[in-house]
XYZ file of C-alpha atoms in Angstrom:
538
model
C -183.031 4.682 124.239
C -185.843 4.244 121.460
C -184.889 4.598 117.974
C -186.905 7.387 116.492
C -187.171 5.831 112.983
C -190.484 4.843 111.536
C -191.053 1.208 112.347
C -192.243 -1.189 109.806
C -195.548 -1.871 111.530
C -196.604 1.905 110.860
C -195.469 1.464 107.191
C -197.509 -1.672 106.930
C -200.510 0.044 108.500
C -200.587 2.950 105.997
C -200.256 0.586 103.039
C -202.834 -1.815 104.299
C -205.242 0.986 104.913
C -204.874 2.241 101.179
C -205.101 -1.181 99.753
C -208.216 -2.001 101.908
C -209.843 1.370 101.288
C -209.546 1.229 97.450
C -210.848 -2.467 97.632
C -213.618 -1.319 99.713
C -214.601 1.386 97.306
C -214.497 -1.195 94.667
C -216.572 -3.688 95.998
C -219.251 -1.109 97.155
C -219.668 -0.021 93.535
C -219.893 -3.589 92.117
C -222.421 -4.286 94.877
C -224.489 -1.376 93.535
C -224.150 -2.648 89.982
C -225.485 -6.023 91.090
C -228.587 -4.561 93.356
C -229.908 -2.331 90.609
C -230.376 -4.414 87.706
C -231.382 -7.425 90.255
C -234.204 -5.227 91.531
C -235.294 -4.765 87.959
C -235.211 -8.341 86.929
C -236.994 -9.796 90.206
C -239.495 -6.642 90.776
C -240.826 -5.945 94.332
C -242.179 -9.563 94.924
C -238.846 -11.266 94.071
C -236.743 -8.669 95.835
C -238.869 -9.543 98.996
C -237.925 -13.087 98.809
C -234.134 -12.369 98.430
C -234.089 -9.884 101.053
C -235.964 -11.698 103.358
C -233.044 -14.173 103.866
C -230.481 -11.580 104.726
C -231.350 -10.232 108.370
C -230.710 -13.867 109.684
C -227.681 -14.288 107.569
C -226.518 -11.066 108.536
C -226.651 -11.819 112.269
C -224.665 -14.794 112.109
C -222.088 -12.951 109.725
C -221.627 -10.453 112.268
C -220.893 -13.174 114.988
C -218.228 -14.351 112.351
C -216.737 -11.360 111.230
C -217.293 -8.319 113.630
C -214.706 -9.484 116.234
C -212.955 -12.520 115.441
C -210.418 -11.411 112.333
C -209.586 -8.534 114.851
C -209.186 -10.678 117.667
C -207.037 -13.092 115.709
C -204.954 -10.685 113.936
C -204.103 -8.598 117.132
C -202.974 -12.024 118.849
C -200.767 -12.968 115.903
C -199.225 -9.451 115.830
C -198.318 -9.570 119.253
C -196.943 -13.147 119.142
C -194.735 -12.002 115.970
C -193.474 -9.013 118.056
C -192.604 -11.405 121.013
C -191.023 -14.098 118.938
C -193.993 -16.554 120.022
C -193.968 -18.193 116.384
C -195.344 -21.435 117.650
C -198.428 -19.866 119.132
C -199.019 -18.235 115.762
C -199.940 -21.516 114.081
C -201.964 -22.615 117.221
C -203.983 -19.535 117.327
C -204.856 -19.858 113.728
C -205.829 -23.382 114.369
C -207.888 -22.522 117.503
C -209.513 -19.793 115.462
C -210.339 -22.516 112.763
C -211.774 -24.821 115.403
C -214.057 -22.019 116.946
C -215.543 -20.767 113.683
C -215.986 -24.363 112.246
C -218.653 -24.879 115.070
C -220.128 -21.432 114.967
C -220.281 -21.371 111.271
C -221.851 -24.801 111.175
C -224.211 -24.160 113.823
C -225.461 -20.986 111.819
C -225.616 -22.931 108.478
C -227.756 -25.648 110.017
C -229.942 -23.524 111.762
C -230.550 -21.453 108.699
C -231.056 -24.246 106.332
C -233.083 -26.764 108.575
C -235.087 -23.759 110.364
C -235.773 -22.039 106.880
C -239.548 -23.280 106.784
C -240.118 -22.354 110.261
C -238.435 -19.020 109.974
C -240.502 -17.799 106.855
C -243.670 -18.739 108.452
C -242.797 -16.579 111.303
C -242.129 -13.784 109.131
C -245.281 -14.475 106.945
C -243.092 -14.758 103.687
C -243.391 -18.725 103.044
C -242.176 -18.328 99.433
C -238.630 -17.065 100.779
C -237.699 -20.415 102.004
C -235.659 -21.489 98.969
C -233.560 -18.175 99.276
C -232.525 -19.017 102.804
C -231.574 -22.581 102.071
C -229.556 -21.292 99.167
C -227.754 -18.636 101.484
C -227.447 -20.988 104.527
C -223.989 -22.764 103.153
C -222.271 -19.296 102.970
C -222.060 -18.729 106.861
C -219.710 -21.503 107.562
C -217.652 -20.581 104.419
C -217.471 -16.868 105.449
C -216.833 -17.972 109.066
C -213.811 -19.970 107.866
C -212.748 -17.064 105.467
C -212.677 -14.660 108.659
C -210.054 -16.825 110.221
C -207.847 -16.493 107.197
C -208.385 -12.811 107.163
C -207.598 -12.404 110.797
C -204.264 -14.414 110.157
C -203.056 -12.117 107.455
C -204.053 -9.203 109.520
C -201.640 -10.207 111.981
C -198.895 -10.309 109.527
C -200.075 -6.705 108.580
C -200.409 -8.075 105.068
C -203.880 -6.652 103.542
C -203.751 -7.825 100.211
C -204.887 -11.440 100.615
C -207.893 -9.885 102.747
C -208.534 -7.423 99.766
C -208.124 -10.102 97.114
C -210.581 -12.272 98.870
C -213.147 -9.510 99.186
C -212.921 -8.946 95.346
C -213.563 -12.636 94.438
C -216.218 -13.097 96.755
C -217.963 -10.098 95.315
C -217.319 -11.014 91.768
C -218.672 -14.530 92.568
C -221.759 -13.105 94.179
C -222.350 -10.696 91.394
C -221.744 -13.129 88.285
C -223.428 -16.283 89.794
C -226.242 -14.549 91.536
C -227.272 -12.357 88.767
C -226.724 -15.068 86.016
C -228.835 -17.898 88.125
C -231.495 -15.321 88.813
C -231.713 -14.758 84.796
C -231.702 -18.402 84.208
C -234.296 -19.362 86.629
C -236.709 -16.374 86.260
C -238.700 -18.638 83.859
C -239.220 -21.200 86.587
C -240.637 -18.688 89.039
C -239.812 -15.699 91.239
C -238.843 -18.152 94.188
C -236.133 -19.962 92.487
C -234.824 -16.797 90.774
C -234.455 -15.210 94.207
C -232.699 -18.353 95.579
C -230.217 -18.247 92.568
C -229.623 -14.643 93.361
C -228.705 -15.483 97.201
C -226.772 -18.717 96.034
C -224.512 -16.094 94.575
C -223.458 -15.114 97.962
C -222.408 -18.782 98.612
C -220.517 -19.041 95.508
C -218.852 -15.685 96.264
C -217.731 -16.952 99.485
C -216.504 -20.202 98.159
C -214.339 -17.993 95.656
C -213.008 -15.624 98.504
C -212.020 -18.683 100.548
C -210.294 -20.448 97.711
C -208.225 -17.406 96.771
C -207.270 -16.733 100.337
C -206.492 -20.320 100.987
C -203.918 -20.635 98.260
C -202.506 -17.507 99.153
C -202.063 -18.895 102.735
C -200.237 -21.917 101.198
C -197.877 -19.964 99.206
C -197.366 -17.400 102.312
C -196.557 -20.471 104.751
C -193.920 -21.736 102.218
C -192.346 -18.266 101.657
C -192.060 -17.288 105.406
C -191.216 -21.192 106.473
C -187.898 -19.808 108.174
C -189.516 -16.846 109.971
C -192.108 -19.092 111.648
C -189.934 -22.145 112.363
C -188.251 -21.275 115.573
C -190.236 -20.283 118.895
C -188.025 -17.592 120.439
C -189.752 -18.039 124.030
C -190.665 -21.109 125.781
C -194.228 -19.701 126.307
C -196.543 -22.128 124.298
C -200.290 -21.888 125.073
C -202.748 -24.598 124.842
C -205.446 -24.720 122.363
C -208.151 -24.000 125.126
C -206.195 -20.930 126.628
C -206.105 -19.647 122.963
C -209.693 -19.956 122.167
C -210.534 -18.386 125.576
C -208.187 -15.446 124.807
C -209.849 -15.175 121.411
C -213.264 -14.989 123.074
C -212.118 -12.323 125.467
C -211.132 -10.068 122.589
C -213.654 -10.761 120.050
C -216.929 -10.792 122.074
C -216.651 -7.092 123.278
C -215.923 -6.092 119.636
C -218.928 -8.272 118.530
C -221.240 -6.857 121.413
C -220.103 -3.385 120.076
C -220.891 -4.039 116.445
C -224.365 -5.244 117.554
C -225.155 -1.746 119.378
C -225.846 0.285 116.453
C -228.030 -2.047 114.466
C -229.974 -2.508 117.700
C -230.225 1.147 118.095
C -231.178 1.549 114.704
C -234.063 -1.144 115.340
C -235.297 1.052 118.297
C -234.733 4.196 116.399
C -237.533 3.080 113.754
C -240.337 2.277 116.274
C -239.379 5.642 118.455
C -239.299 7.897 115.298
C -242.423 6.361 113.791
C -244.270 6.947 117.001
C -243.001 10.188 118.015
C -244.015 11.623 114.483
C -247.556 9.989 115.055
C -247.710 11.506 118.428
C -247.231 15.192 116.998
C -249.673 14.736 114.176
C -247.367 13.899 111.265
C -248.308 10.072 111.239
C -249.596 10.310 107.516
C -245.822 11.592 106.511
C -244.009 9.337 109.037
C -242.946 6.805 106.476
C -241.787 9.441 103.944
C -240.012 11.308 106.475
C -238.185 8.406 107.923
C -237.364 7.244 104.151
C -235.827 10.543 103.547
C -233.550 10.183 106.856
C -232.588 6.401 106.348
C -232.903 5.633 102.942
C -231.417 9.027 101.194
C -229.359 10.727 103.553
C -227.942 8.253 105.937
C -226.785 6.083 102.670
C -224.633 9.033 101.752
C -223.050 9.643 104.920
C -221.799 6.052 105.313
C -220.180 6.076 102.085
C -216.813 7.589 103.537
C -217.000 4.406 106.146
C -215.671 2.254 103.419
C -212.344 4.069 103.883
C -212.436 4.768 107.493
C -213.039 1.133 108.357
C -210.015 0.092 106.384
C -208.044 2.365 108.574
C -209.569 0.723 111.495
C -208.841 -2.685 110.403
C -205.196 -2.072 109.378
C -204.234 -0.180 112.572
C -205.408 -2.676 115.206
C -202.140 -5.109 114.627
C -199.829 -2.256 114.029
C -200.513 -0.752 117.378
C -200.828 -4.169 119.093
C -197.382 -5.079 118.092
C -195.857 -1.672 118.796
C -197.597 -1.393 122.339
C -196.366 -4.969 123.523
C -192.868 -3.985 122.566
C -193.428 -0.703 124.605
C -192.092 1.391 121.413
C -193.618 4.576 122.792
C -192.349 6.981 120.118
C -193.490 4.656 116.946
C -196.871 3.957 118.819
C -197.531 7.412 119.353
C -196.512 8.126 115.658
C -198.612 5.518 114.150
C -201.793 6.556 116.115
C -201.206 10.206 114.965
C -200.922 8.819 111.440
C -204.274 6.859 111.857
C -206.136 9.988 113.332
C -204.636 12.415 110.614
C -205.544 9.996 107.724
C -209.043 9.730 108.996
C -209.367 13.139 109.180
C -207.906 13.811 105.801
C -210.963 11.632 104.393
C -213.837 12.780 106.805
C -213.280 16.355 106.900
C -213.926 17.231 103.254
C -216.578 14.661 103.019
C -218.307 16.425 105.772
C -217.938 19.841 104.230
C -219.293 18.657 100.635
C -222.075 16.972 102.374
C -223.008 20.109 104.288
C -222.225 22.778 101.600
C -223.883 20.934 98.756
C -226.642 19.115 100.604
C -229.716 20.087 98.202
C -227.778 19.913 95.007
C -226.440 16.639 95.629
C -229.869 15.306 96.529
C -231.190 16.785 93.284
C -228.112 15.328 91.283
C -228.632 11.886 92.919
C -232.310 11.579 92.812
C -233.766 13.639 90.100
C -237.120 11.582 90.334
C -237.539 12.420 93.845
C -237.069 16.113 93.278
C -240.102 17.319 95.512
C -238.020 15.788 98.515
C -234.825 17.441 97.887
C -235.246 20.402 100.262
C -236.044 18.217 103.137
C -233.619 15.458 102.452
C -230.713 18.060 101.753
C -231.693 19.701 105.173
C -231.334 16.227 106.972
C -228.050 15.691 105.111
C -226.660 18.948 106.177
C -227.155 17.869 109.936
C -226.043 14.266 109.216
C -223.070 15.189 107.235
C -221.084 16.353 110.284
C -221.615 12.780 111.572
C -218.975 11.638 109.134
C -216.100 13.057 111.203
C -217.444 11.657 114.212
C -218.096 8.345 112.880
C -214.708 8.040 111.226
C -213.066 9.189 114.358
C -214.967 6.762 116.413
C -213.986 3.792 114.157
C -210.057 4.715 114.143
C -210.094 5.121 118.063
C -211.953 2.119 118.618
C -209.093 0.298 116.536
C -206.612 2.134 118.562
C -208.210 0.986 121.676
C -208.451 -2.690 120.513
C -204.920 -2.569 119.806
C -203.933 -1.499 123.317
C -206.018 -4.455 124.897
C -209.105 -1.822 125.832
C -211.319 -3.528 123.497
C -214.047 -3.284 126.338
C -214.291 0.342 126.127
C -215.654 1.303 122.931
C -218.698 -1.089 123.292
C -219.327 0.789 126.730
C -218.942 4.230 124.924
C -220.897 3.222 122.263
C -223.803 2.180 124.415
C -223.563 5.541 126.378
C -224.026 7.229 122.873
C -226.966 5.105 122.197
C -228.603 5.973 125.229
C -228.105 9.683 124.566
C -229.561 8.912 121.056
C -232.709 7.260 122.397
C -233.472 10.234 124.802
C -232.816 12.967 122.472
C -234.880 11.432 119.500
C -237.739 10.933 122.009
C -237.337 14.606 123.317
C -236.678 16.228 119.846
C -238.641 14.350 117.349
C -241.581 15.020 119.557
C -241.164 18.822 119.025
C -243.239 19.682 115.982
C -241.023 22.309 114.607
C -238.007 20.120 114.961
C -239.722 16.562 114.018
C -237.679 14.416 111.543
C -234.634 16.606 112.244
C -234.457 15.459 115.783
C -233.458 11.972 114.695
C -230.547 13.402 112.576
C -229.382 15.656 115.585
C -229.667 12.657 118.081
C -227.499 10.411 115.613
C -224.941 13.279 115.671
C -224.926 13.302 119.454
C -224.608 9.531 119.463
C -221.392 9.418 117.532
C -220.187 12.731 118.931
C -220.468 11.336 122.567
C -218.932 7.896 121.821
C -215.931 9.381 120.054
C -215.170 11.924 122.953
C -215.561 9.045 125.382
C -212.753 6.942 123.123
C -210.524 9.854 123.116
C -210.656 10.522 126.855
C -210.279 6.749 127.543
C -207.003 7.013 125.337
C -205.698 10.122 127.221
C -206.621 8.825 130.708
C -205.877 5.094 130.605
C -202.996 5.067 128.022
C -201.794 8.607 128.150
C -202.114 8.719 124.279
C -201.888 12.242 122.854
C -201.157 13.658 119.362
C -200.119 16.874 117.900
C -203.219 19.026 116.954
C -201.358 21.016 114.404
C -200.101 18.310 112.528
C -203.350 15.977 112.961
C -206.250 18.727 112.877
C -204.995 22.371 111.721
C -203.309 21.436 108.413
C -206.135 19.428 106.956
C -208.530 21.838 108.446
C -206.870 24.992 106.473
C -206.994 22.675 103.235
C -210.933 22.022 103.804
C -211.533 25.465 104.473
C -209.920 26.703 101.195
C -211.721 23.840 99.407
C -215.123 24.826 100.891
C -214.712 28.628 99.678
C -213.799 27.467 96.352
C -216.746 24.982 96.264
C -219.120 27.737 97.296
C -217.681 30.147 94.526
C -217.820 27.599 91.810
C -221.209 26.605 92.458
C -222.660 29.919 92.875
C -220.750 31.126 89.547
C -221.644 27.958 87.732
C -225.354 28.134 88.307
C -225.275 31.509 86.192
C -224.081 29.640 83.130
C -225.047 25.882 83.208
C -227.674 23.829 84.590
C -227.709 22.905 88.293
C -226.721 19.268 87.972
C -223.460 20.175 85.958
C -222.912 23.204 88.518
C -223.179 20.490 91.252
C -220.525 18.167 89.340
C -218.188 21.108 88.689
C -218.231 22.323 92.157
C -217.666 18.882 93.286
C -214.783 17.986 90.909
C -212.856 21.491 91.286
C -213.382 21.162 95.045
C -211.500 17.582 95.110
C -208.659 18.959 92.621
C -208.023 22.200 95.163
C -208.263 20.094 98.148
C -205.556 17.798 96.913
C -203.436 20.677 95.987
C -203.873 22.095 99.487
C -202.857 18.692 100.989
C -199.578 19.181 99.224
C -199.270 23.145 100.015
C -199.870 22.661 103.465
C -197.423 19.721 103.835
C -200.353 17.682 105.285
C -198.959 14.899 103.190
C -195.508 14.065 104.698
C -192.304 12.692 103.538
C -193.083 9.593 105.558
C -196.589 9.359 103.834
C -195.122 9.105 100.325
C -192.580 6.495 101.400
C -195.705 4.342 102.957
C -198.457 4.769 100.552
C -198.720 2.636 97.261
C -197.545 4.846 94.495
C -196.024 7.253 96.899
C -192.821 7.886 94.901
C -194.734 8.936 91.688
C -196.705 11.318 94.020
C -193.763 12.648 95.596
C -192.380 13.443 92.003
C -195.544 15.262 91.331
C -195.291 17.201 94.329
C -191.819 18.093 93.959
C -192.325 19.294 90.406
C -195.341 21.551 90.795
C -195.452 22.424 94.490
C -192.068 23.254 95.398
């Protein structure tokens, strides 16, 4: 009979999600502090050189990082669970061989093809920026293998440390070189800024490599003995990595492709209904303002996805049904705890938030606010899609999320064409279709989990408790905002409503026992939080 005690895999999953979530927020903030002064330094022309290099770079980075760390992490987690320790080392080396080849190809293509590419995009002065960025591809590819290795051991600290060092290197060196080279021309200054990504990648790879060496020495006894006779060849392991990574990578490519189609479709349909003169402004409000805010909670929910895959994989191969269900329930519950209040805040305070963040574009606040009030609901669907995708990847159903997202993308294209073409709906149709796309993909993921893996969860624990906390928070936010407008400027009223709403939400999480005893044991700083809870809320 299976024990009902919490398995260490589930403990590590929650800790890992917290670590990656906090790191992700920090890295995002650091990136914003880099981009804003860099834009002021280089101006529109210099930023065009800087930005032109990134679409090609990002394409190869998606190839290197979208599926491979997850594939290696999943395989190593399964091998640990089954005692196949020799295969862990072989999986790591196979990943290194594969990604060295992919990374070198990408770096060489971008470096030696830079002159041809910039001629094709009609931006010949960006060639140096391309060449300065090219070496980062192979370095990031190798770093992805190390990240996958530690993901398999459910140790997210090295993963997080490499992200921080990478971003610091990018910001410090990139901005420093841009300042130093500015007198020599915008081409060199932009190249210096892009070279920051290369030095950042070197810093990230260096710290995770040193951590790997220490980790191997510390855990030498654990990985010294193969407990089964099943030793796989490098070719078999590379094939297995590809079988897992390719569907995940294809899935990651669906949304960028869909967004590319979306740009053309939205602009054309707005023109068809006589709104061509305002098409650029309307699309900018959707993609540059509202969508940016909706994507922010993704930093934390993607951390949950990364962390849950190896935990689910280990429990799944060991057939520990109770612990598997508990881990999945925790993952979905954590996602809703983050995404539900974010949705409520973005929907209820959509226009005030736009007025607060974009004071120089106040004339667009009403329209962008209305777009945000629609897109805000997408935070829940996007977060749920991410975590259910991680769960399906963990139980070896990595093909299904890509197929489900493709179904959502088709619905988005159809709805965008129909709705944006209705004059009374116009740009709001694009927001509605995005909501429908993620809603469809999430629903299909949940159906797949239920139908093919018989995975279920307790709605009271997972949905109703955090929903109650969100409803109370929402009522307080509305009352505080309305009351504050009578005695203070609108921006301060918005800040007050957000701040008090967050405090009330945290209190309600404690009062409704949405945060459980297990959560305190698993999360960093959990003991201190439990003492606070016991002192004030019992």
